[in-house]
mmCIF file of C-alpha atoms in Angstrom:
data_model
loop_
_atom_site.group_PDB
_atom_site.id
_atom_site.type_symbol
_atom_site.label_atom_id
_atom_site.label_comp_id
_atom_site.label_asym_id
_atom_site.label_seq_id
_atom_site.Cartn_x
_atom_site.Cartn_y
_atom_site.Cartn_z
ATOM 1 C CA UNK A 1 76.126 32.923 -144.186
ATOM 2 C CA UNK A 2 74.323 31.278 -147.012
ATOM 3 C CA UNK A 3 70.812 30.799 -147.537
ATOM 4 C CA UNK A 4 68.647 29.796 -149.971
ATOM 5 C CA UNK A 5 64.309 31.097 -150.114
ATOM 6 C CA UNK A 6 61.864 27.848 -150.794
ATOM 7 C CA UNK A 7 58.523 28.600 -151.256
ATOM 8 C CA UNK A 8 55.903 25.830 -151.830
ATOM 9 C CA UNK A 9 53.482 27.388 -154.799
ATOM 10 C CA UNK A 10 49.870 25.999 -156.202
ATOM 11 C CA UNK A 11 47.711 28.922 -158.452
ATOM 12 C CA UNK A 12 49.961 31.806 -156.529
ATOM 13 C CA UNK A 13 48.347 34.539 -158.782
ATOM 14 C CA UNK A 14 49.361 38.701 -157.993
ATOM 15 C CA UNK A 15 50.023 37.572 -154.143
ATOM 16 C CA UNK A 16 52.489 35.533 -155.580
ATOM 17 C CA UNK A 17 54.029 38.337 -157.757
ATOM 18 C CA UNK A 18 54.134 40.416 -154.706
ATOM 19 C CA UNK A 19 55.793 38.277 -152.839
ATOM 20 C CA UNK A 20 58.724 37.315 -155.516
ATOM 21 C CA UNK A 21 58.785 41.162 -155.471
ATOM 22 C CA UNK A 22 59.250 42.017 -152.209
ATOM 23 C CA UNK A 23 62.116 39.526 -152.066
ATOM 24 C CA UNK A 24 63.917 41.227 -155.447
ATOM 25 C CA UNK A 25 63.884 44.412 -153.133
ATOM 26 C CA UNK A 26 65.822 43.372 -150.408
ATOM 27 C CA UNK A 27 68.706 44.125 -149.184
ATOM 28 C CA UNK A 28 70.415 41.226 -148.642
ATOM 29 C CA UNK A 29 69.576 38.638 -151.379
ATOM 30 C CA UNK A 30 69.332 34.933 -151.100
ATOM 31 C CA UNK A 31 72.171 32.716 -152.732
ATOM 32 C CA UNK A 32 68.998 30.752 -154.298
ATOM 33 C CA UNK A 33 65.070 30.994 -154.622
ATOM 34 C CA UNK A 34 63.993 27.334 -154.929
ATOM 35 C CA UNK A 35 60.075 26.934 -156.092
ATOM 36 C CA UNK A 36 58.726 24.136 -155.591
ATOM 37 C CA UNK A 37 55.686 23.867 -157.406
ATOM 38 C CA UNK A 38 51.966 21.287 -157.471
ATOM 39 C CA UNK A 39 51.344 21.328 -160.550
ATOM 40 C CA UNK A 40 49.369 25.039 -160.859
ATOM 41 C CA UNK A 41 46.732 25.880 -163.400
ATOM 42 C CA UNK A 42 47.812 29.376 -163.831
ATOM 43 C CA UNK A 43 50.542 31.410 -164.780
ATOM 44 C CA UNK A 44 52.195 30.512 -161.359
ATOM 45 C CA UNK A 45 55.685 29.014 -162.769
ATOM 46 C CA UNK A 46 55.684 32.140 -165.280
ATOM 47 C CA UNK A 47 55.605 34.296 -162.607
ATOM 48 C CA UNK A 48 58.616 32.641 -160.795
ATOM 49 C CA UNK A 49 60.296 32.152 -163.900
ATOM 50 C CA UNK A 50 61.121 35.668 -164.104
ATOM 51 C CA UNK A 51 62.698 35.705 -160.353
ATOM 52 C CA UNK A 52 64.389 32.143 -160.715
ATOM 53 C CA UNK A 53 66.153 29.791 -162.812
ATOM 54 C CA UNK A 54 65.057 27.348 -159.690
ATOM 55 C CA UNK A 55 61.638 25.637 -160.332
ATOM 56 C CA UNK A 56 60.830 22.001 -159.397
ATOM 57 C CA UNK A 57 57.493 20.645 -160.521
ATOM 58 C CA UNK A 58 55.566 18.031 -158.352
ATOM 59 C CA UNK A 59 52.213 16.114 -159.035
ATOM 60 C CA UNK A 60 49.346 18.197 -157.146
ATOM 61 C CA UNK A 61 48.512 15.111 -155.825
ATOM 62 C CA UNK A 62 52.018 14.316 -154.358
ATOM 63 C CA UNK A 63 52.070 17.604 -152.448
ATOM 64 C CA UNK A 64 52.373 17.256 -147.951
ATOM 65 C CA UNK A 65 52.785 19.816 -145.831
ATOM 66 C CA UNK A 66 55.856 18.288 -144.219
ATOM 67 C CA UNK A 67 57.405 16.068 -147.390
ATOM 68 C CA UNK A 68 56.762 18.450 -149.866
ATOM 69 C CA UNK A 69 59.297 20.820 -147.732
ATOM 70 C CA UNK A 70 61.134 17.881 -146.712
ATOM 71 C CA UNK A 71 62.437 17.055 -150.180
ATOM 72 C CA UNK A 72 62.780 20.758 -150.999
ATOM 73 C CA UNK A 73 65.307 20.870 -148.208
ATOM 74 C CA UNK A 74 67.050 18.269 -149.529
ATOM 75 C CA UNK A 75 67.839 19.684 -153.216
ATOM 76 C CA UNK A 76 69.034 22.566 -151.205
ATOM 77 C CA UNK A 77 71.254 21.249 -148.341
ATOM 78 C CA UNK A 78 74.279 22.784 -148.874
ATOM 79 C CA UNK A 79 73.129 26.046 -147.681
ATOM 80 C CA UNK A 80 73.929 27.306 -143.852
ATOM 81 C CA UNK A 81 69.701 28.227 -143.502
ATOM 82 C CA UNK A 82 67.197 27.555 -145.506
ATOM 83 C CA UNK A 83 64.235 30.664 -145.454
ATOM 84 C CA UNK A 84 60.412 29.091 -145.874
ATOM 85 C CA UNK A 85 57.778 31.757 -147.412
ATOM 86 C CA UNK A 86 54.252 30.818 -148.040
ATOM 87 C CA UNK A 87 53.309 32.397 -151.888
ATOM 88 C CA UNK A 88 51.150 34.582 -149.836
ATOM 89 C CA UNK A 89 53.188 36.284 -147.484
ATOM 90 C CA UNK A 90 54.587 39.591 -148.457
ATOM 91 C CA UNK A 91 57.817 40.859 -147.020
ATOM 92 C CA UNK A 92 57.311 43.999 -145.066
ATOM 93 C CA UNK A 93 60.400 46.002 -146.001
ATOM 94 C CA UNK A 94 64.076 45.597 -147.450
ATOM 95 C CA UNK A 95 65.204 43.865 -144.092
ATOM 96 C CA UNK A 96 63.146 41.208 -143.403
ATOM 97 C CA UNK A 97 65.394 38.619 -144.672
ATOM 98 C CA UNK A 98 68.215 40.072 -143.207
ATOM 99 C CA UNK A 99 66.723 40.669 -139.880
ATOM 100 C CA UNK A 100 65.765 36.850 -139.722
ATOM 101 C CA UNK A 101 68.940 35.723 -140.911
ATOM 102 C CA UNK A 102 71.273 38.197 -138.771
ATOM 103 C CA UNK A 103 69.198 36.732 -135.865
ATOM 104 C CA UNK A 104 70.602 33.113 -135.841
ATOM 105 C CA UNK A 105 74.104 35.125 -134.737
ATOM 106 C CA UNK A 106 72.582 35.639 -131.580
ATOM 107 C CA UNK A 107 73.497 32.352 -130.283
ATOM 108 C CA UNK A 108 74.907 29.203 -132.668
ATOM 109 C CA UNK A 109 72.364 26.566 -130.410
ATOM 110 C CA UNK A 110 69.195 28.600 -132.445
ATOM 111 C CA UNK A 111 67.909 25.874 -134.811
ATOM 112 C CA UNK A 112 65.248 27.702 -136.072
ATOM 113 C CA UNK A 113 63.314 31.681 -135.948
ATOM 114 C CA UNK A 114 60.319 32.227 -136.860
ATOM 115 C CA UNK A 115 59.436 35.610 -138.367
ATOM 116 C CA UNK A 116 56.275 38.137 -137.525
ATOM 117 C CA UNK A 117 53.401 38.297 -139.334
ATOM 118 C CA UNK A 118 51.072 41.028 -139.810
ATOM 119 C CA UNK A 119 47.934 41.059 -141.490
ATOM 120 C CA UNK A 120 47.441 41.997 -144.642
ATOM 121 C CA UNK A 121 45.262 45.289 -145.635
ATOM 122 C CA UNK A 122 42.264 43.244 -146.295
ATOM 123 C CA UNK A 123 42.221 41.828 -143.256
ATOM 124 C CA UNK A 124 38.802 41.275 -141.318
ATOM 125 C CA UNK A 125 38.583 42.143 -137.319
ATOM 126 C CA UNK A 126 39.142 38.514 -136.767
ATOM 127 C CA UNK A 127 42.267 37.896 -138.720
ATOM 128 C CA UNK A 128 43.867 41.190 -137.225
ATOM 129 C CA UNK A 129 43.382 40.057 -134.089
ATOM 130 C CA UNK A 130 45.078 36.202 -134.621
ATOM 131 C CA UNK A 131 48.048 38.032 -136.057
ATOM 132 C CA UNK A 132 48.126 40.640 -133.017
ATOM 133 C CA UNK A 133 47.680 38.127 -130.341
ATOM 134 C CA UNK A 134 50.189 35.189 -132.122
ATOM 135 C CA UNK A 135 52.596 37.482 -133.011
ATOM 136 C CA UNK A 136 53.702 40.011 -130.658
ATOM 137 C CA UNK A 137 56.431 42.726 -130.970
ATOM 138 C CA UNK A 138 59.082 41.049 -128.802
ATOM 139 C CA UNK A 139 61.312 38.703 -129.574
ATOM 140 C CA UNK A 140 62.431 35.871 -127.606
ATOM 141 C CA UNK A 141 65.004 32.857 -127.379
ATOM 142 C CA UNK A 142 63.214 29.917 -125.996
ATOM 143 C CA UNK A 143 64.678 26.715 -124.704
ATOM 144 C CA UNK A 144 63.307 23.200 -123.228
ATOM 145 C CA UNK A 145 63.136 25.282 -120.043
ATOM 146 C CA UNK A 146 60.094 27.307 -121.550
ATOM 147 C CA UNK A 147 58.030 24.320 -121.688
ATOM 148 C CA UNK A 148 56.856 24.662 -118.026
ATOM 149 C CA UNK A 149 56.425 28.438 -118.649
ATOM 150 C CA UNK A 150 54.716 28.680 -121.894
ATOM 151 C CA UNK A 151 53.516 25.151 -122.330
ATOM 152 C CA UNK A 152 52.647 23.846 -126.216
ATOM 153 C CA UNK A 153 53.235 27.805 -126.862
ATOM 154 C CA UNK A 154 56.727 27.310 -126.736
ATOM 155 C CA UNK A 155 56.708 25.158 -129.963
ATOM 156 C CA UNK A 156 55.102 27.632 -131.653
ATOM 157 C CA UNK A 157 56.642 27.822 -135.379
ATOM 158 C CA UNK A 158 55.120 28.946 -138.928
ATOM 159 C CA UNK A 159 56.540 28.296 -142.171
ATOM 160 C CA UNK A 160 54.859 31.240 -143.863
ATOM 161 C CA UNK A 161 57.924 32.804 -142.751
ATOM 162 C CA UNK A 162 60.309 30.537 -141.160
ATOM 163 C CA UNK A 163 64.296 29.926 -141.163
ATOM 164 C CA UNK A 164 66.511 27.452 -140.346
ATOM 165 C CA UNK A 165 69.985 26.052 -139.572
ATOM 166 C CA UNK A 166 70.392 23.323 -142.463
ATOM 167 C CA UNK A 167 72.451 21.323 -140.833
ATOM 168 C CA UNK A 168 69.831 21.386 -137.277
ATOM 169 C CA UNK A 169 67.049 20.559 -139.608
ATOM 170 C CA UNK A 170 68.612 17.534 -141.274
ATOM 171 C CA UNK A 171 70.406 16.385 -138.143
ATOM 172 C CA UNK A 172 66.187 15.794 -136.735
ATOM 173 C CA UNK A 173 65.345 13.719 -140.224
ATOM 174 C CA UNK A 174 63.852 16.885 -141.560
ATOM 175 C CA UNK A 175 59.964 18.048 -141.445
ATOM 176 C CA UNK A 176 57.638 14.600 -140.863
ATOM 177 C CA UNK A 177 56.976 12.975 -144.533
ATOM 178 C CA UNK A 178 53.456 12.351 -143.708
ATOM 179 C CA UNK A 179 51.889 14.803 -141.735
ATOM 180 C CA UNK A 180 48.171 16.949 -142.231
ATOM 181 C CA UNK A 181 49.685 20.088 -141.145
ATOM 182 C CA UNK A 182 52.008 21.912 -138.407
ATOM 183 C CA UNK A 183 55.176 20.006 -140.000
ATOM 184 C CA UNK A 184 56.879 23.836 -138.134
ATOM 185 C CA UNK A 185 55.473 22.905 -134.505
ATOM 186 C CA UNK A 186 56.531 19.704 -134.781
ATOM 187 C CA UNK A 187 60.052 20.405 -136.061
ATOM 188 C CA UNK A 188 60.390 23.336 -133.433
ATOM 189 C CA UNK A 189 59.396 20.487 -130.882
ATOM 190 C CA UNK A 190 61.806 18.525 -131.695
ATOM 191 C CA UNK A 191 64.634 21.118 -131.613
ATOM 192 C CA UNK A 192 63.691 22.066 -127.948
ATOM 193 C CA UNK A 193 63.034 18.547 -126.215
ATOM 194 C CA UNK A 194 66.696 18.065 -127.982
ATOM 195 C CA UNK A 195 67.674 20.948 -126.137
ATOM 196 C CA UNK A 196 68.098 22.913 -129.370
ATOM 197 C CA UNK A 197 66.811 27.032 -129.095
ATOM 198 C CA UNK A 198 63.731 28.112 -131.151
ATOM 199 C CA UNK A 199 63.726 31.655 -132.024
ATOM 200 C CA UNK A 200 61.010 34.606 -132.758
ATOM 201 C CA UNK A 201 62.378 37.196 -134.268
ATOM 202 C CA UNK A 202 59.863 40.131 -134.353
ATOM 203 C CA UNK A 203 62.049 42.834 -136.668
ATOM 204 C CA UNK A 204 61.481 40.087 -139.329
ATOM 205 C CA UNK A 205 58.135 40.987 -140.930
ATOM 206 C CA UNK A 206 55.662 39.478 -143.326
ATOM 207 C CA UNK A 207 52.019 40.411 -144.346
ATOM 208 C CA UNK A 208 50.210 37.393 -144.129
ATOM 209 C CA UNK A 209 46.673 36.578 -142.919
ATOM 210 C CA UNK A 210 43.305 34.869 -143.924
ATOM 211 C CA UNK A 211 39.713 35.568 -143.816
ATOM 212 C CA UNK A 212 38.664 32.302 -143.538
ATOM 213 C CA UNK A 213 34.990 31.215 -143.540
ATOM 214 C CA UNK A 214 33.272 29.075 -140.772
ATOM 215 C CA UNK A 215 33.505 26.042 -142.693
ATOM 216 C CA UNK A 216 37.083 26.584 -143.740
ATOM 217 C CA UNK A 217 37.862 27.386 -139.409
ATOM 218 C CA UNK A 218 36.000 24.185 -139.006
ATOM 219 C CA UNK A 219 38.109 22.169 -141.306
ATOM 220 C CA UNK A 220 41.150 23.790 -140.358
ATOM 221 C CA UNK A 221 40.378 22.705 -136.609
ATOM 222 C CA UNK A 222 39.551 19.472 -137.792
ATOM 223 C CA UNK A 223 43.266 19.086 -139.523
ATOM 224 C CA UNK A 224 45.034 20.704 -136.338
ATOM 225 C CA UNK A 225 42.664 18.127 -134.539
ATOM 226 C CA UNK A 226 44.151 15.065 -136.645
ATOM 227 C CA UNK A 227 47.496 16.206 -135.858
ATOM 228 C CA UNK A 228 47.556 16.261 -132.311
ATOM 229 C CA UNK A 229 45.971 13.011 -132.028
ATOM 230 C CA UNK A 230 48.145 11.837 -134.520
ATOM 231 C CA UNK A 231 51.157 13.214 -132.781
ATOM 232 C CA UNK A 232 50.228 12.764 -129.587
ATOM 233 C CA UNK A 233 53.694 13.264 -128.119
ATOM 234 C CA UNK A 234 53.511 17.309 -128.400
ATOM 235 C CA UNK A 235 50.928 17.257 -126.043
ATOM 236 C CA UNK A 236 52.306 15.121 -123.928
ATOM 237 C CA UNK A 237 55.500 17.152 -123.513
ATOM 238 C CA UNK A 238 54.094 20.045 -123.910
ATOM 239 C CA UNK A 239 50.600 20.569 -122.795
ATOM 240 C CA UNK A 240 47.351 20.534 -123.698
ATOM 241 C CA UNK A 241 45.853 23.299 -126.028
ATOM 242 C CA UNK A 242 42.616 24.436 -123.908
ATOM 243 C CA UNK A 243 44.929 26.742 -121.970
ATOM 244 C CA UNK A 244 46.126 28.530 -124.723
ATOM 245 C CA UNK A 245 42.903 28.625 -126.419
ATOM 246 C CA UNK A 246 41.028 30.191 -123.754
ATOM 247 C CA UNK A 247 43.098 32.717 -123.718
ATOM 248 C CA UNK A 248 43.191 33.335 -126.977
ATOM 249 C CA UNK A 249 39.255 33.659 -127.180
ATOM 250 C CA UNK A 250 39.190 35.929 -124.073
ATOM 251 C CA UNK A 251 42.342 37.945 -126.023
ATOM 252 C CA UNK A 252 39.723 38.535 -128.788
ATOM 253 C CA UNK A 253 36.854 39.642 -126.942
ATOM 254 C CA UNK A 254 38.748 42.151 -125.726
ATOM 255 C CA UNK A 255 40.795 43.285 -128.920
ATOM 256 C CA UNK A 256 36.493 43.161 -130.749
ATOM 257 C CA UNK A 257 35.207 45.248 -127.668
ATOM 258 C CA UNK A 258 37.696 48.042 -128.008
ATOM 259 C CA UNK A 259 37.967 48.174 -131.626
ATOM 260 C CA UNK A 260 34.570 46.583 -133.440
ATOM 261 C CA UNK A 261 32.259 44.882 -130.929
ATOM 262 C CA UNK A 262 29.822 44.630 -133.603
ATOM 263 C CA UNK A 263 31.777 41.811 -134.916
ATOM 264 C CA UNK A 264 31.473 39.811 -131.475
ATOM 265 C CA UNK A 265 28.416 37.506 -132.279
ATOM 266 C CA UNK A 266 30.508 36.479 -135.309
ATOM 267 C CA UNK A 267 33.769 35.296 -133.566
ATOM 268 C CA UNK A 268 31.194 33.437 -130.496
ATOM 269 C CA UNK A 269 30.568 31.283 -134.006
ATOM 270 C CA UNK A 270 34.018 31.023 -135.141
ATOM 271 C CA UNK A 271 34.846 30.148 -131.934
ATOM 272 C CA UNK A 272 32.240 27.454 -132.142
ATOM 273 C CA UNK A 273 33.475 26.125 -135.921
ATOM 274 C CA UNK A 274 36.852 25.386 -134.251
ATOM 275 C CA UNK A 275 35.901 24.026 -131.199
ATOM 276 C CA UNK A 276 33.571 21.375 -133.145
ATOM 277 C CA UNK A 277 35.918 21.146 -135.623
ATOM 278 C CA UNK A 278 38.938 20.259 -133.346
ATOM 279 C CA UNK A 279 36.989 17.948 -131.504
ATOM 280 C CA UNK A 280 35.518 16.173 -134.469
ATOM 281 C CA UNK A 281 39.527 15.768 -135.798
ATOM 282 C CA UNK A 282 40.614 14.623 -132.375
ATOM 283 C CA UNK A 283 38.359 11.184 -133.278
ATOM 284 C CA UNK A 284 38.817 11.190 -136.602
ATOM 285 C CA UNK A 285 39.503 7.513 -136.289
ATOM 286 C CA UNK A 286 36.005 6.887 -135.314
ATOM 287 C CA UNK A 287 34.790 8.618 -138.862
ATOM 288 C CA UNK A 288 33.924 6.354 -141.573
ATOM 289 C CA UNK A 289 36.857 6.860 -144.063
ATOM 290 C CA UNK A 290 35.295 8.572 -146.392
ATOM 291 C CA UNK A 291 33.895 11.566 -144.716
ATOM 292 C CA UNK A 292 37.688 12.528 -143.737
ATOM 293 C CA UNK A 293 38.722 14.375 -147.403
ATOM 294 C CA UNK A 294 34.981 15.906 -146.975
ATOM 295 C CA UNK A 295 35.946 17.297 -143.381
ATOM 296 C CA UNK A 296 39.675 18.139 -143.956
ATOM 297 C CA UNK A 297 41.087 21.573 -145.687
ATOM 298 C CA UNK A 298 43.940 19.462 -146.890
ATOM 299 C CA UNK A 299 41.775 16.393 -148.714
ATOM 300 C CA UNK A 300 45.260 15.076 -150.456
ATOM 301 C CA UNK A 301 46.567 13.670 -146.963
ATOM 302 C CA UNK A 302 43.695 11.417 -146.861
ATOM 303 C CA UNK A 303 43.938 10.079 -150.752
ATOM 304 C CA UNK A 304 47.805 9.521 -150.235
ATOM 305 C CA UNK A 305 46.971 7.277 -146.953
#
């Protein structure tokens, strides 16, 4: 089975290294490592230079969540799966590739497995938690059957570590060419309502995590906001999101009471950046155009439109 790594880089710096490392150490290598790169300031394409022959330069400005991978996709297509790593996500051990990979032979109607993440060392009590509470240690097959069960959770995808079945992915038009974010979710929705399987594969392991600030939660909200109003269909087939956000914040309070409750008043005003922020997205039509790039984490979606 051949596959090929594609990882979409912009000023990668020594996470970057670590993550071209990890995938030099293991055990089963890709038949390619395809960068595709905005444009970075610094040293970013040396870096991959010295893992891969394989480095496609695009305008910063040019760069879309969905497209971006889209086209990357496309230079690669005559690979059986195609692996997507964020430049920040660090393969936990020799096997993670393989493990993701190996798990597609579980049944040939898997389009897609997503891999689990684990924060990094640095991570705060809140980004632990996300990562616990997202990512659990059992894997599952799901199937348009889910929906009812899990709801919009059943579409759950991340291409911070990510694989799929190239021919699947094409055979859906590929990721959306002009989306804000969640290009995954919405490929992994269409793979189930086309009664495709979506896989999570929890033996495959990255370290990947954020400590975001409140304004960056409250502009990441606002994207995820834009997208489901944008793509309004998910939600419609799916489910709404306030079921799986309430349990998410009453996962936390938990996970903060047992193991640092002094961080508690802080996540009540996380919790508060995304709801406002989400909200705020949901209408972003209502917004006078040019607070949008002012609002969004991902300003280039609004200069391209």
């Amino acid at each position: 089975m051949s596959f090929c790594v594609i990882i979409p880089t912009y000023n990668g710096g020594e996470l970057f290294n670590k993550c071209l490392q990890a995938i030099a150490e293991q055990d089963i290598q890709p038949d390619k490592i395809l960068i595709i790169d905005s444009s970075s300031s610094d040293n970013t394409v040396d870096i991959a230079g010295e893992y891969t022959r394989h480095i496609h330069i695009i305008p910063a400005e040019q760069f879309n969540h969905g497209g971006t991978r889209n086209k990357a996709a496309q230079l690669v297509s005559e690979f059986d799966f195609l692996v997507f790593l964020t430049q920040d996500a660090i393969l936990n051990s020799p096997k993670e590739l393989g493990n993701i990979i190996s798990f597609f032979g579980a049944d040939e109607d898997i389009s897609a497995v997503c891999g689990r993440q684990l924060p990094h060392h640095d991570a705060n009590p809140l980004a632990q938690h996300a990562r616990y509470f997202n990512y659990p240690n059992q894997s599952k097959i799901k199937t348009r059957k889910d929906i009812s069960v899990m709801g919009v959770k059943a579409a759950f995808m991340s291409n911070s570590f990510s694989a799929y079945r190239t021919i699947d992915l094409l055979s859906i038009g590929g990721f959306p060419l002009d989306t804000i974010l969640a290009e995954d979710m919405y490929v992994a929705a269409k793979f189930l309502l086309n009664g495709k399987k979506v896989g999570y594969c929890a033996e495959a392991r990255v370290r990947h995590s954020h400590n975001y600030s409140f304004l960056q939660e409250f502009k990441r909200y606002f994207d995820t906001g834009v997208f489901h109003s944008t793509e309004h269909w998910i939600q419609n087939d799916f489910g709404r999101l306030s079921g799986e956000g309430k349990r998410f914040v009453i996962s936390e309070f938990k996970y903060l009471l047992k193991h640092n409750p002094v961080w508690i008043p802080v996540a009540l005003l996380y919790t508060g950046a995304k709801f406002l922020g989400f909200k705020i997205g949901s209408h972003w039509q209502a917004l006078p155009k040019t607070w949008l790039p002012r609002l969004s984490m991902y300003k280039n979606y609004w200069h391209q439109r």
